XYZ file of C-alpha atoms in Angstrom:
662
model
C -41.439 17.444 -15.916
C -45.014 17.248 -14.771
C -47.342 19.753 -15.720
C -48.746 20.338 -11.956
C -45.829 22.041 -10.862
C -47.437 25.475 -11.947
C -50.020 24.725 -8.952
C -49.649 27.288 -5.703
C -46.944 26.128 -3.456
C -44.816 24.559 -6.375
C -41.757 26.026 -7.611
C -39.753 25.356 -11.003
C -35.993 24.806 -10.566
C -33.779 25.006 -13.401
C -29.852 24.306 -12.868
C -27.556 25.809 -15.215
C -24.198 23.513 -16.301
C -22.061 25.651 -13.718
C -24.773 24.728 -10.831
C -24.754 21.033 -11.859
C -20.783 21.201 -11.602
C -21.727 22.841 -8.023
C -23.923 19.894 -7.160
C -21.183 17.395 -8.306
C -18.456 19.296 -5.880
C -20.948 18.904 -3.206
C -21.653 15.350 -3.564
C -17.707 14.873 -3.914
C -17.401 16.737 -0.694
C -19.578 14.432 1.075
C -17.821 11.408 -0.188
C -14.551 12.652 1.448
C -16.161 13.596 4.719
C -14.930 11.148 7.182
C -18.303 9.904 8.072
C -18.844 8.733 4.565
C -16.188 6.169 5.552
C -17.459 5.684 9.079
C -19.324 2.345 7.714
C -16.464 0.799 6.459
C -14.025 1.072 9.514
C -15.900 -1.564 11.536
C -15.448 -4.061 8.883
C -11.708 -3.364 8.724
C -11.431 -3.462 12.596
C -13.159 -7.061 12.457
C -10.739 -8.374 9.934
C -7.713 -7.009 11.278
C -8.837 -8.292 14.874
C -9.635 -11.823 13.720
C -6.408 -11.926 11.513
C -4.482 -10.777 14.613
C -5.841 -13.164 16.950
C -5.625 -16.072 14.719
C -2.001 -14.892 13.857
C -1.202 -14.849 17.596
C -2.853 -18.267 18.294
C -1.120 -19.877 15.136
C 1.821 -22.135 15.797
C 2.706 -22.764 12.357
C 4.705 -19.997 10.500
C 3.405 -20.946 7.200
C -0.322 -20.833 8.154
C 0.403 -17.779 10.057
C 1.511 -16.199 6.873
C -1.822 -17.242 5.141
C -3.800 -15.939 7.874
C -1.960 -12.446 7.466
C -2.507 -12.702 3.661
C -5.959 -13.143 4.368
C -6.530 -10.031 6.270
C -4.578 -8.180 3.847
C -7.190 -9.349 1.059
C -10.144 -8.814 3.169
C -9.056 -5.358 4.021
C -8.241 -4.582 0.429
C -11.535 -5.828 -0.556
C -13.557 -3.652 1.828
C -11.825 -0.537 0.904
C -11.897 -1.408 -2.785
C -15.795 -1.965 -2.530
C -15.885 1.252 -0.728
C -14.198 3.331 -3.468
C -16.267 1.487 -5.958
C -19.322 2.333 -4.254
C -18.303 6.046 -3.742
C -17.394 6.239 -7.657
C -20.667 4.747 -8.606
C -22.544 7.029 -6.528
C -20.691 10.099 -7.904
C -21.444 8.729 -11.677
C -25.134 8.332 -10.645
C -25.275 11.729 -9.476
C -23.910 13.047 -12.449
C -25.747 10.912 -15.029
C -29.289 10.879 -13.377
C -30.014 14.362 -11.334
C -32.203 16.251 -13.775
C -31.448 19.827 -14.663
C -35.116 20.566 -14.019
C -37.625 19.609 -11.648
C -40.510 20.810 -9.580
C -39.977 21.352 -5.701
C -42.542 22.097 -2.935
C -42.600 21.824 1.035
C -44.982 20.729 3.405
C -44.807 19.410 7.079
C -43.431 16.064 5.964
C -40.551 17.219 3.894
C -39.559 18.071 0.420
C -41.203 17.046 -2.689
C -39.836 16.715 -6.204
C -41.624 16.306 -9.439
C -39.521 14.916 -11.959
C -40.006 14.180 -15.650
C -41.822 10.844 -15.176
C -42.129 10.192 -11.348
C -42.337 11.963 -7.982
C -39.810 11.543 -4.882
C -39.804 12.724 -1.445
C -37.499 13.688 1.452
C -38.380 14.009 5.050
C -37.058 16.953 6.807
C -34.816 14.399 8.848
C -32.971 13.208 5.175
C -31.488 16.668 5.004
C -27.728 16.840 6.280
C -26.479 20.651 5.840
C -27.495 23.946 4.330
C -25.244 26.096 2.741
C -26.192 29.577 1.680
C -24.802 31.169 -1.400
C -25.176 34.438 -2.856
C -26.872 33.207 -5.840
C -29.000 30.614 -3.910
C -29.116 27.605 -1.387
C -27.478 24.493 -1.487
C -29.058 21.516 0.357
C -27.119 18.228 1.221
C -28.899 14.974 1.896
C -28.165 12.137 3.989
C -27.821 10.030 0.989
C -24.987 11.772 -0.651
C -27.037 13.922 -2.981
C -27.730 17.694 -3.317
C -30.170 20.052 -4.562
C -29.430 23.602 -5.426
C -32.175 26.246 -5.414
C -31.097 29.484 -7.326
C -32.439 32.963 -6.088
C -33.336 33.258 -9.709
C -36.143 30.846 -9.728
C -38.072 32.489 -7.639
C -40.203 35.945 -7.933
C -38.000 37.682 -5.938
C -35.017 37.507 -3.214
C -37.496 38.095 -0.495
C -39.538 35.040 -1.545
C -36.104 32.967 -1.762
C -35.492 33.992 1.572
C -38.572 33.079 2.831
C -38.270 29.404 1.269
C -34.833 28.938 3.280
C -36.236 30.300 6.465
C -38.986 27.404 6.103
C -36.324 24.874 5.330
C -34.243 25.933 8.122
C -37.074 25.973 10.667
C -38.612 22.313 9.654
C -35.280 20.986 9.382
C -33.693 22.311 12.279
C -30.551 23.226 10.260
C -28.630 26.312 9.769
C -26.494 27.284 7.028
C -23.084 25.951 7.693
C -24.370 23.629 10.457
C -23.917 20.066 9.536
C -26.702 17.622 11.023
C -25.141 14.734 12.972
C -24.949 11.377 11.210
C -27.834 8.793 12.564
C -27.074 7.440 15.658
C -25.306 4.085 15.819
C -25.782 1.518 18.333
C -22.642 2.278 20.005
C -23.919 5.845 20.803
C -27.567 4.737 22.249
C -28.351 3.372 25.522
C -28.303 -0.436 26.390
C -31.875 -0.284 26.283
C -32.188 1.315 22.952
C -29.546 -1.121 21.558
C -31.523 -4.400 22.685
C -34.683 -2.669 21.784
C -33.276 -2.337 18.090
C -31.868 -5.772 18.110
C -35.079 -7.156 18.952
C -36.832 -5.209 16.540
C -34.232 -6.439 13.874
C -34.874 -10.234 14.780
C -38.655 -9.451 14.481
C -38.079 -8.241 11.034
C -36.325 -11.463 10.363
C -38.825 -13.465 11.146
C -41.159 -11.340 8.846
C -38.847 -11.385 6.109
C -38.673 -15.560 6.532
C -42.562 -15.485 6.349
C -42.419 -13.003 3.151
C -44.233 -10.532 5.087
C -43.979 -6.786 3.545
C -44.218 -4.980 6.972
C -40.616 -6.477 7.922
C -39.079 -3.483 6.257
C -40.643 -1.001 8.634
C -39.213 -2.918 11.775
C -35.436 -2.795 10.590
C -33.514 -0.421 12.897
C -30.340 0.152 10.572
C -26.803 0.751 11.682
C -23.365 -0.649 11.862
C -23.397 -1.497 15.201
C -26.813 -3.490 14.749
C -25.142 -5.277 11.872
C -22.335 -6.318 13.976
C -24.795 -7.384 16.845
C -26.499 -9.751 14.567
C -23.222 -10.805 13.492
C -22.272 -11.761 17.002
C -25.766 -13.406 17.605
C -25.125 -15.527 14.612
C -21.630 -16.753 15.573
C -23.033 -17.236 19.143
C -25.892 -19.413 17.691
C -23.205 -21.379 15.758
C -21.280 -22.011 18.632
C -24.185 -23.317 20.299
C -24.978 -25.445 17.818
C -21.412 -27.020 17.730
C -21.569 -27.432 21.242
C -24.533 -29.452 20.850
C -23.031 -31.660 18.265
C -19.268 -32.119 19.599
C -20.331 -31.895 23.373
C -18.911 -29.739 26.029
C -15.258 -31.563 26.014
C -13.488 -29.353 23.520
C -12.122 -26.071 22.571
C -12.620 -23.065 20.412
C -11.517 -23.302 16.884
C -9.983 -19.958 15.990
C -9.345 -20.972 12.597
C -13.100 -20.818 11.657
C -13.420 -16.840 12.317
C -12.084 -15.938 8.856
C -14.329 -18.323 7.362
C -17.401 -16.259 9.344
C -15.772 -13.104 7.900
C -15.524 -14.002 4.489
C -19.245 -14.899 4.490
C -20.226 -11.328 5.754
C -17.883 -10.117 2.830
C -19.861 -12.027 0.508
C -23.172 -10.746 1.987
C -21.994 -7.291 1.881
C -20.788 -7.532 -1.962
C -24.189 -9.348 -2.672
C -25.990 -6.213 -1.162
C -24.049 -3.673 -2.975
C -24.055 -5.566 -6.154
C -27.995 -5.777 -6.340
C -28.116 -2.189 -5.137
C -26.754 -1.257 -8.508
C -30.036 -2.209 -10.310
C -32.442 -0.784 -7.522
C -33.627 3.195 -7.349
C -32.575 3.070 -3.681
C -28.865 2.504 -4.007
C -28.309 4.150 -0.979
C -29.745 1.580 1.162
C -26.830 -1.025 1.027
C -26.526 -1.565 4.856
C -30.515 -1.815 5.160
C -30.184 -5.014 2.552
C -26.918 -6.336 4.399
C -29.082 -6.258 8.038
C -32.353 -7.590 6.177
C -30.470 -10.559 4.551
C -28.388 -11.057 7.982
C -31.645 -11.184 10.144
C -33.277 -13.412 7.778
C -30.393 -15.816 7.511
C -30.145 -15.875 11.266
C -33.688 -16.782 11.804
C -33.888 -19.379 9.092
C -30.346 -21.142 10.562
C -32.415 -21.917 13.478
C -34.580 -24.691 11.853
C -31.923 -25.981 9.436
C -29.641 -26.539 12.985
C -32.660 -28.200 14.690
C -33.196 -30.511 11.670
C -29.452 -31.617 11.761
C -29.569 -31.873 15.379
C -32.584 -34.076 14.937
C -31.185 -36.202 12.587
C -28.040 -36.779 14.455
C -29.971 -37.812 17.464
C -32.948 -39.784 15.970
C -31.364 -41.715 13.020
C -34.805 -42.907 11.876
C -34.930 -39.428 10.615
C -31.782 -40.111 8.206
C -34.094 -40.811 5.508
C -35.581 -37.197 5.558
C -32.350 -35.297 6.261
C -31.623 -34.534 2.866
C -35.125 -33.568 1.903
C -35.257 -31.129 4.903
C -31.894 -29.734 4.043
C -33.105 -28.964 0.533
C -36.413 -27.637 1.590
C -34.764 -25.295 4.170
C -31.887 -24.185 1.853
C -34.419 -23.224 -0.957
C -36.539 -21.205 1.715
C -33.699 -19.443 2.599
C -32.921 -18.407 -1.034
C -36.313 -17.359 -1.773
C -36.485 -15.526 1.575
C -33.369 -13.403 0.879
C -34.625 -12.692 -2.777
C -37.956 -11.135 -1.486
C -35.912 -9.465 1.350
C -33.406 -7.636 -1.122
C -36.525 -6.685 -3.564
C -38.616 -5.067 -0.840
C -35.782 -3.297 0.984
C -34.142 -1.989 -2.193
C -37.720 -1.696 -3.953
C -36.680 -3.082 -6.979
C -38.851 -2.907 -9.837
C -40.163 -6.203 -11.457
C -38.188 -5.923 -14.462
C -34.945 -5.699 -12.624
C -35.353 -8.389 -10.058
C -33.236 -10.921 -11.700
C -30.335 -8.968 -10.171
C -31.733 -9.884 -6.653
C -32.093 -13.656 -8.098
C -28.629 -13.905 -9.381
C -26.761 -12.246 -6.331
C -28.462 -14.379 -4.002
C -27.976 -17.516 -5.937
C -24.224 -16.492 -6.421
C -23.952 -15.714 -2.642
C -25.255 -19.079 -1.462
C -23.447 -21.084 -4.114
C -20.179 -19.684 -3.335
C -20.679 -20.091 0.360
C -21.586 -23.893 -0.022
C -18.517 -24.397 -2.670
C -16.030 -22.595 -0.385
C -17.438 -24.855 2.394
C -18.220 -21.470 4.652
C -20.821 -23.344 6.710
C -18.564 -26.508 7.401
C -16.152 -24.533 9.460
C -16.877 -25.095 13.251
C -16.153 -22.605 16.216
C -16.187 -25.634 18.666
C -14.444 -28.903 17.972
C -14.495 -31.888 20.198
C -11.388 -32.374 22.329
C -8.996 -34.944 20.942
C -8.387 -38.197 22.531
C -5.405 -38.396 25.014
C -3.435 -40.678 22.764
C -4.224 -38.849 19.599
C -1.438 -36.906 17.784
C -0.304 -34.042 19.311
C 1.482 -32.294 16.496
C -1.047 -32.051 13.702
C 1.250 -29.413 12.003
C 3.942 -32.241 11.671
C 1.999 -34.966 10.569
C 0.671 -32.503 7.897
C 4.353 -31.717 7.179
C 5.208 -35.677 6.824
C 2.091 -35.903 4.548
C 3.415 -33.705 1.941
C 7.119 -34.556 1.932
C 8.432 -34.693 -1.712
C 10.074 -38.353 -0.946
C 6.205 -39.671 0.115
C 5.067 -38.116 -3.278
C 7.487 -40.186 -5.490
C 7.705 -43.011 -3.639
C 4.126 -44.010 -3.481
C 3.743 -45.381 -7.264
C 6.639 -47.488 -6.545
C 5.394 -48.726 -3.500
C 2.097 -49.730 -4.917
C 4.102 -51.626 -7.680
C 6.126 -53.349 -5.320
C 3.171 -54.519 -3.164
C 1.440 -55.676 -6.541
C 4.360 -57.437 -7.676
C 4.672 -59.376 -4.566
C 1.123 -61.037 -4.889
C 1.649 -64.757 -5.754
C -0.684 -66.170 -8.382
C -3.241 -68.686 -7.581
C -2.364 -72.442 -7.739
C -4.750 -73.968 -10.269
C -6.729 -76.561 -8.741
C -6.368 -75.284 -5.376
C -9.063 -72.844 -4.335
C -7.432 -70.090 -2.295
C -8.717 -66.534 -0.633
C -7.011 -63.395 -1.896
C -7.265 -60.526 0.640
C -7.673 -57.031 -0.251
C -8.121 -54.488 3.090
C -8.609 -50.955 2.704
C -8.373 -48.024 5.611
C -10.022 -45.023 4.055
C -10.116 -42.177 6.722
C -6.719 -41.089 7.414
C -7.287 -38.865 10.439
C -8.242 -41.632 12.840
C -5.698 -44.611 13.580
C -8.798 -46.772 14.269
C -9.171 -47.929 10.800
C -5.416 -48.424 10.110
C -5.523 -50.694 13.158
C -8.531 -52.713 11.845
C -6.744 -53.431 8.192
C -3.354 -54.380 10.123
C -5.218 -56.769 12.361
C -7.681 -58.226 9.787
C -4.313 -58.946 7.696
C -2.726 -61.045 10.621
C -6.086 -62.870 11.261
C -6.312 -63.821 7.492
C -2.752 -64.749 7.265
C -3.260 -67.032 10.307
C -6.831 -68.728 9.824
C -7.116 -68.563 6.037
C -3.442 -68.777 4.580
C -3.285 -65.665 2.882
C 0.095 -64.712 3.621
C 1.148 -64.627 -0.201
C -2.320 -63.526 -1.444
C -3.123 -60.230 1.033
C -2.666 -56.515 0.064
C -3.456 -53.725 2.403
C -4.034 -49.957 1.302
C -4.244 -47.400 4.141
C -4.626 -43.580 4.438
C -2.578 -42.756 7.369
C 0.518 -40.274 8.211
C 2.265 -42.833 10.031
C 2.153 -45.447 7.174
C 3.051 -43.332 4.147
C 6.334 -44.798 4.005
C 5.440 -48.562 4.487
C 1.855 -49.091 2.993
C 0.529 -47.964 -0.398
C -2.468 -45.052 0.003
C -5.970 -45.628 -0.473
C -7.396 -44.147 -3.568
C -9.609 -44.918 -6.210
C -6.702 -45.219 -8.572
C -4.701 -47.513 -6.260
C -8.024 -49.791 -5.651
C -8.719 -50.152 -9.429
C -5.049 -51.198 -10.284
C -4.995 -53.429 -7.222
C -8.264 -55.377 -8.019
C -6.975 -55.472 -11.695
C -3.801 -56.945 -10.561
C -5.640 -59.495 -8.189
C -8.016 -60.485 -11.069
C -4.832 -61.520 -13.066
C -3.296 -63.417 -10.533
C -6.667 -65.478 -9.457
C -7.993 -68.480 -10.860
C -11.432 -66.807 -11.605
C -13.493 -70.223 -11.022
C -11.839 -71.394 -8.117
C -10.386 -68.790 -5.846
C -12.171 -65.946 -3.736
C -11.398 -62.079 -3.097
C -12.292 -61.151 0.323
C -12.529 -57.224 0.120
C -12.794 -55.862 3.531
C -13.105 -51.902 3.428
C -13.395 -49.660 6.798
C -13.763 -45.875 6.814
C -16.622 -43.301 7.503
C -19.727 -43.143 5.285
C -21.962 -40.681 4.395
C -25.910 -40.506 3.894
C -25.504 -40.404 0.094
C -23.252 -43.810 0.262
C -19.869 -41.957 -0.556
C -16.959 -44.323 1.311
C -14.430 -41.636 2.733
C -10.925 -41.728 1.102
C -9.497 -38.756 3.033
C -5.966 -38.015 3.372
C -5.476 -34.253 4.289
C -4.424 -32.110 2.199
C -4.827 -34.526 -0.681
C -8.289 -34.911 -2.422
C -9.070 -38.337 -4.054
C -11.880 -39.315 -6.291
C -15.030 -40.370 -4.702
C -15.578 -43.973 -4.149
C -19.196 -44.895 -4.141
C -20.922 -48.418 -4.767
C -21.255 -47.823 -8.429
C -17.377 -46.928 -8.782
C -16.542 -50.151 -6.683
C -18.860 -52.497 -8.745
C -17.222 -51.072 -11.902
C -13.660 -51.794 -10.485
C -14.612 -55.487 -9.812
C -16.421 -56.049 -12.880
C -13.322 -54.520 -14.909
C -10.866 -56.779 -13.196
C -12.826 -59.975 -14.347
C -13.258 -60.982 -10.393
C -16.137 -63.294 -9.900
C -16.154 -64.766 -6.690
C -16.584 -62.002 -4.394
C -16.779 -61.665 -0.122
C -17.270 -57.937 0.361
C -17.758 -56.418 3.800
C -18.168 -52.540 4.140
C -17.530 -51.356 7.519
C -18.975 -47.420 7.816
C -22.178 -45.473 8.564
C -25.040 -46.040 5.983
C -22.786 -48.941 4.403
C -25.940 -50.741 3.834
C -26.374 -48.617 0.694
C -23.491 -50.647 -0.961
C -25.533 -53.758 -0.449
C -27.990 -53.647 -3.154
C -25.444 -52.351 -5.581
C -22.876 -54.908 -4.988
C -25.019 -58.162 -4.387
C -24.804 -60.874 -7.082
C -25.307 -64.346 -7.460
C -21.595 -64.852 -6.729
C -21.279 -62.453 -4.078
C -21.404 -62.534 -0.486
C -22.104 -58.717 0.721
C -22.071 -57.472 4.327
C -22.237 -54.108 5.775
C -21.775 -52.770 9.451
C -25.256 -50.937 9.339
C -28.438 -50.284 7.437
C -28.383 -47.682 4.607
C -30.146 -45.187 6.921
C -28.126 -46.139 10.205
C -24.743 -44.920 11.690
C -22.374 -47.817 12.611
C -20.358 -47.262 15.849
C -17.097 -47.295 17.185
C -15.037 -44.679 14.854
C -13.045 -43.094 17.781
C -9.173 -42.372 17.208
C -8.228 -44.336 20.404
C -10.117 -47.498 19.404
C -8.394 -50.799 18.472
C -11.545 -51.636 16.527
C -14.978 -50.704 15.389
C -17.992 -52.127 17.064
C -18.190 -54.469 13.471
C -14.670 -54.919 13.267
C -14.221 -56.225 16.940
C -17.539 -58.374 16.671
C -17.052 -59.895 13.197
C -13.234 -60.359 12.920
C -11.720 -59.993 16.460
C -14.560 -62.314 17.954
C -16.660 -64.513 15.535
C -13.937 -65.414 12.980
C -11.887 -66.636 15.641
C -14.482 -68.775 16.875
C -15.417 -70.072 13.123
C -14.231 -69.644 9.467
C -17.935 -69.640 8.335
C -18.391 -66.307 7.037
C -22.143 -66.230 7.320
C -22.162 -68.038 10.820
C -19.656 -65.445 11.794
C -21.927 -62.443 10.818
C -24.548 -63.945 12.955
C -22.594 -64.209 15.696
C -21.056 -60.589 15.227
C -24.737 -59.178 14.677
C -25.992 -60.652 18.312
C -22.768 -59.163 19.822
C -23.198 -55.541 18.350
C -26.819 -55.378 19.196
C -26.040 -56.664 22.890
C -23.286 -54.012 23.026
C -25.509 -51.167 21.459
C -28.198 -51.857 24.197
C -25.788 -51.723 26.841
C -24.350 -48.216 25.665
C -28.018 -47.079 24.847
C -27.034 -46.573 21.315
C -29.483 -46.716 18.009
C -29.050 -50.372 16.540
C -26.993 -50.228 13.461
C -28.367 -53.230 12.151
C -25.735 -54.809 10.086
C -26.821 -56.227 6.822
C -25.995 -59.376 4.586
C -26.904 -60.498 1.068
C -26.072 -63.977 0.046
C -25.710 -64.794 -3.588
C -26.843 -68.566 -4.519
C -23.873 -69.091 -6.772
C -21.363 -68.394 -4.333
C -22.337 -71.398 -2.238
C -20.564 -74.156 -4.205
C -17.391 -71.919 -4.516
C -16.906 -71.472 -1.048
C -17.939 -75.188 -0.425
C -15.036 -76.154 -2.364
C -12.917 -73.643 -0.703
C -13.786 -75.014 2.527
C -12.903 -78.545 1.417
C -9.547 -77.395 0.421
C -8.717 -75.739 3.915
C -9.920 -79.177 5.743
C -7.059 -81.024 3.355
C -4.768 -78.277 4.055
C -5.416 -78.870 8.241
C -7.786 -79.564 11.030
C -9.857 -76.322 10.394
C -13.415 -75.819 10.411
C -15.367 -75.129 7.236
C -15.510 -71.855 5.513
C -18.796 -72.942 3.285
C -22.223 -71.887 4.171
C -24.309 -74.352 6.534
C -26.700 -76.691 4.666
C -29.679 -75.467 7.130
C -30.682 -72.651 8.934
C -28.501 -69.990 6.953
C -28.625 -66.585 7.991
C -29.638 -63.582 5.709
C -31.369 -63.176 2.600
C -30.585 -65.101 -0.446
C -31.149 -64.268 -4.194
């Protein structure tokens, strides 16, 4: 204890073991008081309300049970966290509170002189007073307590004088419990909105790493709920901007939002464990929430900008990385300042924030959309039924045999006769346009390129699970390997057509919910083609950002085409469409006019540009790369087709050829 406690105005307090047990009992009583659990009740009510609403709107019994289980786990986690917090506070009170200290009072509050530091409590921090024959028990709002024994004063009169001064300054009387700080629900509307505005200003300052942000926080359970509601409203507006006003609320996204708030609460509680201000968990939660709300605005604006201005696509990943890093740093600083964490203990804040953000990303909490576009009129009405048909046991066991049968039906190439082998792949199973495209391309090539005995279709679609092999990386590798064995490598040509959605990092979507297939990238496809020993290749990739496949797959014996530039979207991927823009222009129109693949690309590219201009869309700019050594192969193939019937040449034109050559 500091030596200056002997100065006038200070009194030395020494608590016996029995008095320390009294303090422990006082803290335990506060933990049992209903106000100690008042902060937990809104979380339980929100979880129960979300679960009940989701359950009532759920049409599928199995998913309804999942929702009920989620609510049960959520409530159990909140109650368990409350019990752990209460137990931790009780244990810290036992271990940390000194048996001897100095105490003084002034107009500001009560000051304590401990062994190595001083601490202070404002008069508003006092919660209740209890007068005992042997002293005065002071209960604080943060679930701590002080006991001032009469024996530590010069006389009982002096002890009574201290008690009277404490009563006068705090406004409390022995036996009277001070009301808990008013919540947003108890305050007037003007005060509630004023506090909300102050919290939003604090969020802006937290985002700018300003220390003054802490003083602007107005903490209450009501304010936390308001910030959460505002965050959800902001997310809803963002989803409206992305999907359009023709749509509906996605109630299934609400549990994801609730779980995100649970992660924030657990992060604040865990980091508070290495803080001298352990009682400020809700302050930390509000600081994190307000900071996240503010920094979500530029993140959403950047996504909207990229979606409406494809020229910014190249910077989309960088903006996401910069804004994500900014958010992590701002949250760490906010926790450090609100919880007053010392430099040697700040690693706890770093780990807590990194874990929370990483868990949110891995669990896909930010991908749940509160507003989804209205499905097309002819879209499947019963998604649950489609899901059940997808996971039927018969489907799981029939697929390997179905692929074996399809591969066995491929006839080998005829030596001395150049032929085309067609492999068409529809990757995304939730939209029928891709299935329709591969079906139509199979028919077209059978009619115009004599591929009936040499064609194979892989499709992800609930309607074709019992008639077509699925489109997975494994199925693609096996198919290429079998085609490679049956082709004459120097004479025959593989025409590989792939249609699906694409990503800015050049991942080609292979999706058939609820299955998860390996990712298909340009590198994966190139390795499969090389392993199959297929030398002569015509490859068409129809997807957004498919231009990213061109440099990776181009080669001397490859004719490579894509539906868009590497940084551009392609168009026409709607569920009700028969073709995408590129598929319609290249296959359904151009290849019906000519059997020359490159000439057809030139026709299709012009038609696509005209259609994009007419509909006010950013040009997709399809790409082509022509390998020099593929020309003689295609010319021999053209000559063979001419001998087989009155057809136009498949080979490349001698002059004025289109595209880039190696």
